[in-house]
Amino acid sequence: MPNTMNNRMIEATGIGKSFGANRVLTNVSLSLDKGEVVAVIGPSGSGKSTFLRCLNHLETIDEGSIFIDGEPLAIQSGNKRSQYVADAAIRTVCRKMGMVFQSFNLFPHMTVLQNIIEAPMTVKGLKREEIVPEAEELLRKVGLLNKRDNYPSRLSGGQKQRVAIARALAMEPDIMLFDEPTSALDPELTVEVLRTMRQLAEEHMTMLVVTHEMGFAREVAQRVVFMDQGQILENAPSATFFSAPQHERTRAFLSQML
């Protein structure tokens, strides 16, 4: 599947995933174009986070195919189980994506700056003097340059999450995946993180965001996807999604959230 003029960055087709007897994803298909922001919403346990983790190989799929920026990650042929590409190719494909988790996942024994430069030095083999100026610029971007020498324990939750975003951006990904990045934060700190994400959207970063923040989904995302019980029930432009949801389950969910 070549990367054609439409700049397709993610093409997931027919994704199926089970944990033992528990079926968590059923025939999930989703595409994402370059510069597009797509929000994925739905009740807890609907498979949103699992789907996101399958895209960057934190979980493996049972069925379906995944292409990232035109490059295969996993392919299904016929009725057989999905086949992954070689390990080296998996690493290359996954480097195109940065991921931000709901629990920050910063290294507690490293300063803010060290957290950001660790992966570029270890994975990309960059020298410290090469990456530090870029890391400082990223910290300036998220409003935390003055915290460069602090340890995570000295940061608020919102500050930790903004450092996590800067750390993901330090690897220069083409796509950013966000897994409920504000779910662990109180409303005041949520605003800080959403402001940073909105800025990324304005800079045309390709973003797939699992979120319960309806305001972000309505105002920033171009499309909104609704998942329930491991399936995508609705996928529509954000304005249409919120003004005229088609699926009864979507309408019921939105009536509780808005």
Short mmCIF file of C-alpha atoms in Angstrom, two decimals:
data_model
loop_
_atom_site.label_atom_id
_atom_site.label_comp_id
_atom_site.label_asym_id
_atom_site.label_seq_id
_atom_site.Cartn_x
_atom_site.Cartn_y
_atom_site.Cartn_z
CA MET A 1 0.00 0.00 0.00
CA PRO A 2 2.03 3.02 -1.17
CA ASN A 3 1.70 6.38 0.47
CA THR A 4 -0.37 8.22 -2.13
CA MET A 5 -1.20 11.87 -2.69
CA ASN A 6 -3.67 11.92 0.16
CA ASN A 7 -0.80 11.63 2.66
CA ARG A 8 -2.43 8.82 4.60
CA MET A 9 -0.51 8.54 7.88
CA ILE A 10 -2.47 5.74 9.57
CA GLU A 11 -4.46 3.03 7.82
CA ALA A 12 -5.86 0.41 10.20
CA THR A 13 -8.20 -2.13 8.63
CA GLY A 14 -10.28 -4.85 10.25
CA ILE A 15 -8.42 -4.84 13.57
CA GLY A 16 -9.37 -7.64 15.94
CA LYS A 17 -7.89 -8.22 19.39
CA SER A 18 -8.65 -10.57 22.27
CA PHE A 19 -7.17 -11.06 25.71
CA GLY A 20 -7.85 -14.74 26.23
CA ALA A 21 -11.61 -15.19 25.98
CA ASN A 22 -12.22 -11.46 26.28
CA ARG A 23 -12.84 -9.88 22.87
CA VAL A 24 -11.77 -6.22 23.11
CA LEU A 25 -11.63 -5.09 19.44
CA THR A 26 -13.82 -6.30 16.60
CA ASN A 27 -13.29 -5.25 12.97
CA VAL A 28 -11.99 -1.78 13.84
CA SER A 29 -10.97 0.30 10.79
CA LEU A 30 -9.68 3.87 10.93
CA SER A 31 -7.60 6.12 8.72
CA LEU A 32 -5.81 9.35 9.54
CA ASP A 33 -4.37 11.82 7.04
CA LYS A 34 -1.33 14.06 7.44
CA GLY A 35 -2.07 17.07 9.64
CA GLU A 36 -5.43 15.70 10.76
CA VAL A 37 -6.59 15.67 14.38
CA VAL A 38 -9.01 12.87 15.26
CA ALA A 39 -10.57 12.41 18.69
CA VAL A 40 -11.66 8.97 19.87
CA ILE A 41 -14.34 8.98 22.56
CA GLY A 42 -16.50 6.39 24.25
CA PRO A 43 -17.25 4.78 27.61
CA SER A 44 -14.59 3.13 29.76
CA GLY A 45 -13.74 -0.36 28.55
CA SER A 46 -14.80 0.33 24.97
CA GLY A 47 -11.38 -0.56 23.53
CA LYS A 48 -10.13 2.97 22.81
CA SER A 49 -6.80 2.70 24.63
CA THR A 50 -6.20 -0.85 23.42
CA PHE A 51 -6.66 0.28 19.83
CA LEU A 52 -4.18 3.11 20.33
CA ARG A 53 -1.65 0.72 21.87
CA CYS A 54 -2.05 -1.65 18.91
CA LEU A 55 -1.09 1.12 16.49
CA ASN A 56 2.39 1.49 17.98
CA HIS A 57 2.93 -2.18 18.84
CA LEU A 58 2.49 -1.89 22.60
CA GLU A 59 -0.17 -4.56 22.01
CA THR A 60 -0.28 -7.04 19.14
CA ILE A 61 -3.34 -7.59 16.98
CA ASP A 62 -4.95 -10.91 16.10
CA GLU A 63 -6.59 -9.84 12.84
CA GLY A 64 -6.33 -6.93 10.46
CA SER A 65 -3.65 -4.77 8.89
CA ILE A 66 -1.84 -1.63 10.03
CA PHE A 67 0.10 0.74 7.76
CA ILE A 68 1.90 3.80 9.15
CA ASP A 69 2.85 6.50 6.64
CA GLY A 70 2.51 3.89 3.89
CA GLU A 71 4.80 1.38 5.62
CA PRO A 72 3.39 -1.96 6.85
CA LEU A 73 3.43 -2.82 10.54
CA ALA A 74 1.14 -5.84 10.37
CA ILE A 75 -0.62 -7.44 7.43
CA GLN A 76 -3.40 -9.97 7.18
CA SER A 77 -3.82 -12.16 4.14
CA GLY A 78 -6.87 -14.34 3.83
CA ASN A 79 -8.30 -15.68 7.08
CA LYS A 80 -4.95 -16.15 8.77
CA ARG A 81 -3.71 -14.35 11.87
CA SER A 82 -2.06 -10.97 11.23
CA GLN A 83 1.64 -11.20 10.40
CA TYR A 84 4.05 -8.56 11.66
CA VAL A 85 7.00 -7.28 9.66
CA ALA A 86 10.56 -7.97 10.85
CA ASP A 87 11.66 -6.49 14.20
CA ALA A 88 13.94 -3.91 12.60
CA ALA A 89 11.08 -2.70 10.38
CA ILE A 90 8.75 -2.56 13.39
CA ARG A 91 11.19 -0.28 15.21
CA THR A 92 11.52 1.96 12.15
CA VAL A 93 7.76 2.25 11.72
CA CYS A 94 7.09 2.86 15.41
CA ARG A 95 9.64 5.69 15.53
CA LYS A 96 7.24 7.64 13.34
CA MET A 97 4.89 7.83 16.33
CA GLY A 98 5.17 9.55 19.70
CA MET A 99 2.85 8.53 22.52
CA VAL A 100 1.66 10.37 25.61
CA PHE A 101 0.07 8.28 28.36
CA GLN A 102 -2.39 9.26 31.06
CA SER A 103 0.13 8.39 33.80
CA PHE A 104 3.05 10.55 32.51
CA ASN A 105 5.66 7.73 32.83
CA LEU A 106 8.55 10.11 33.51
CA PHE A 107 11.76 8.69 34.97
CA PRO A 108 11.71 9.87 38.61
CA HIS A 109 15.50 9.72 39.03
CA MET A 110 16.11 12.03 36.05
CA THR A 111 15.65 15.77 35.78
CA VAL A 112 13.18 17.23 33.31
CA LEU A 113 15.96 17.85 30.80
CA GLN A 114 17.40 14.36 31.24
CA ASN A 115 13.95 12.85 30.68
CA ILE A 116 13.71 14.62 27.33
CA ILE A 117 17.21 13.91 26.00
CA GLU A 118 17.43 10.26 27.09
CA ALA A 119 15.61 8.68 24.12
CA PRO A 120 17.26 10.78 21.36
CA MET A 121 20.67 9.93 22.84
CA THR A 122 19.95 6.23 23.42
CA VAL A 123 17.77 5.41 20.41
CA LYS A 124 19.05 7.85 17.81
CA GLY A 125 22.64 8.02 19.05
CA LEU A 126 22.67 11.82 19.22
CA LYS A 127 25.30 13.59 21.31
CA ARG A 128 24.20 15.52 24.36
CA GLU A 129 25.34 18.82 22.89
CA GLU A 130 23.25 18.13 19.79
CA ILE A 131 19.99 17.44 21.57
CA VAL A 132 20.11 19.82 24.57
CA PRO A 133 19.33 22.98 22.53
CA GLU A 134 16.38 21.19 20.92
CA ALA A 135 15.19 19.93 24.30
CA GLU A 136 15.35 23.43 25.74
CA GLU A 137 13.37 24.77 22.80
CA LEU A 138 10.71 22.10 23.39
CA LEU A 139 10.57 23.05 27.07
CA ARG A 140 10.13 26.68 26.03
CA LYS A 141 7.34 25.56 23.70
CA VAL A 142 5.42 23.89 26.55
CA GLY A 143 6.19 26.73 28.96
CA LEU A 144 8.55 24.82 31.25
CA LEU A 145 12.09 25.93 30.42
CA ASN A 146 12.45 27.20 33.99
CA LYS A 147 11.85 23.62 35.23
CA ARG A 148 14.65 22.02 33.15
CA ASP A 149 16.71 20.99 36.20
CA ASN A 150 13.80 19.95 38.42
CA TYR A 151 12.93 16.34 39.17
CA PRO A 152 9.41 15.10 38.36
CA SER A 153 8.51 14.95 42.06
CA ARG A 154 8.73 18.75 42.13
CA LEU A 155 6.21 19.19 39.29
CA SER A 156 2.45 19.38 39.24
CA GLY A 157 0.50 16.80 37.25
CA GLY A 158 -0.07 19.25 34.43
CA GLN A 159 3.62 20.10 34.30
CA LYS A 160 4.54 16.40 34.24
CA GLN A 161 2.22 15.82 31.32
CA ARG A 162 3.64 18.76 29.38
CA VAL A 163 7.14 17.36 29.96
CA ALA A 164 5.86 14.02 28.66
CA ILE A 165 4.62 15.76 25.51
CA ALA A 166 7.99 17.49 25.06
CA ARG A 167 9.75 14.14 25.57
CA ALA A 168 7.64 12.52 22.84
CA LEU A 169 8.27 15.45 20.49
CA ALA A 170 12.03 15.18 21.05
CA MET A 171 12.02 12.05 18.89
CA GLU A 172 10.59 14.15 16.03
CA PRO A 173 7.59 11.89 15.36
CA ASP A 174 5.31 12.33 12.36
CA ILE A 175 2.27 11.28 14.41
CA MET A 176 1.33 11.91 18.03
CA LEU A 177 -0.88 9.45 19.91
CA PHE A 178 -2.51 10.64 23.13
CA ASP A 179 -4.12 8.16 25.54
CA GLU A 180 -6.47 10.17 27.77
CA PRO A 181 -3.70 12.67 28.60
CA THR A 182 -5.83 14.71 31.02
CA SER A 183 -7.74 11.96 32.84
CA ALA A 184 -5.43 12.07 35.88
CA LEU A 185 -5.54 15.88 36.18
CA ASP A 186 -7.85 18.28 37.94
CA PRO A 187 -9.65 20.86 35.73
CA GLU A 188 -7.16 23.69 36.29
CA LEU A 189 -4.19 21.55 35.24
CA THR A 190 -6.17 20.05 32.37
CA VAL A 191 -6.34 23.50 30.76
CA GLU A 192 -2.52 23.69 30.62
CA VAL A 193 -2.19 20.39 28.78
CA LEU A 194 -5.05 21.05 26.37
CA ARG A 195 -3.49 24.41 25.51
CA THR A 196 -0.27 22.62 24.52
CA MET A 197 -2.20 20.06 22.46
CA ARG A 198 -4.20 22.80 20.76
CA GLN A 199 -0.93 24.50 19.81
CA LEU A 200 0.33 21.27 18.24
CA ALA A 201 -2.91 21.01 16.26
CA GLU A 202 -2.46 24.58 15.01
CA GLU A 203 1.01 23.57 13.81
CA HIS A 204 -0.63 20.75 11.81
CA MET A 205 0.77 17.86 13.81
CA THR A 206 -1.03 14.64 12.94
CA MET A 207 -2.78 13.60 16.16
CA LEU A 208 -4.97 10.71 17.31
CA VAL A 209 -6.39 11.55 20.73
CA VAL A 210 -8.31 9.23 23.03
CA THR A 211 -10.08 11.67 25.33
CA HIS A 212 -13.08 12.39 27.50
CA GLU A 213 -12.68 16.14 26.95
CA MET A 214 -15.69 16.94 24.78
CA GLY A 215 -14.65 20.58 24.35
CA PHE A 216 -11.34 19.53 22.82
CA ALA A 217 -13.06 17.01 20.56
CA ARG A 218 -15.58 19.59 19.40
CA GLU A 219 -13.24 22.56 18.94
CA VAL A 220 -9.88 21.08 17.90
CA ALA A 221 -10.51 17.70 16.24
CA GLN A 222 -11.53 17.61 12.59
CA ARG A 223 -13.18 14.23 13.11
CA VAL A 224 -14.62 12.40 16.09
CA VAL A 225 -14.84 8.62 16.41
CA PHE A 226 -17.17 6.94 18.89
CA MET A 227 -16.29 3.47 20.16
CA ASP A 228 -18.36 1.09 22.26
CA GLN A 229 -17.83 -2.58 23.11
CA GLY A 230 -14.73 -2.82 20.93
CA GLN A 231 -16.29 -1.40 17.78
CA ILE A 232 -16.43 1.95 16.00
CA LEU A 233 -20.08 2.93 15.90
CA GLU A 234 -19.68 6.43 14.48
CA ASN A 235 -17.00 8.36 12.60
CA ALA A 236 -17.91 11.87 11.43
CA PRO A 237 -16.65 15.46 11.10
CA SER A 238 -16.73 17.01 14.57
CA ALA A 239 -19.45 19.56 13.78
CA THR A 240 -21.71 16.85 12.38
CA PHE A 241 -20.85 14.42 15.15
CA PHE A 242 -22.00 16.77 17.91
CA SER A 243 -24.92 18.41 16.09
CA ALA A 244 -26.45 15.34 14.45
CA PRO A 245 -25.11 12.04 15.81
CA GLN A 246 -26.52 9.14 13.81
CA HIS A 247 -26.22 6.18 16.17
CA GLU A 248 -28.60 5.82 19.10
CA ARG A 249 -25.74 4.71 21.38
CA THR A 250 -23.77 7.84 20.43
CA ARG A 251 -26.74 10.07 21.27
CA ALA A 252 -27.16 8.37 24.65
CA PHE A 253 -23.45 8.79 25.45
CA LEU A 254 -23.38 12.46 24.46
CA SER A 255 -26.50 13.19 26.49
CA GLN A 256 -24.57 12.09 29.59
CA MET A 257 -21.36 13.95 28.70
CA LEU A 258 -22.64 17.33 27.49
#
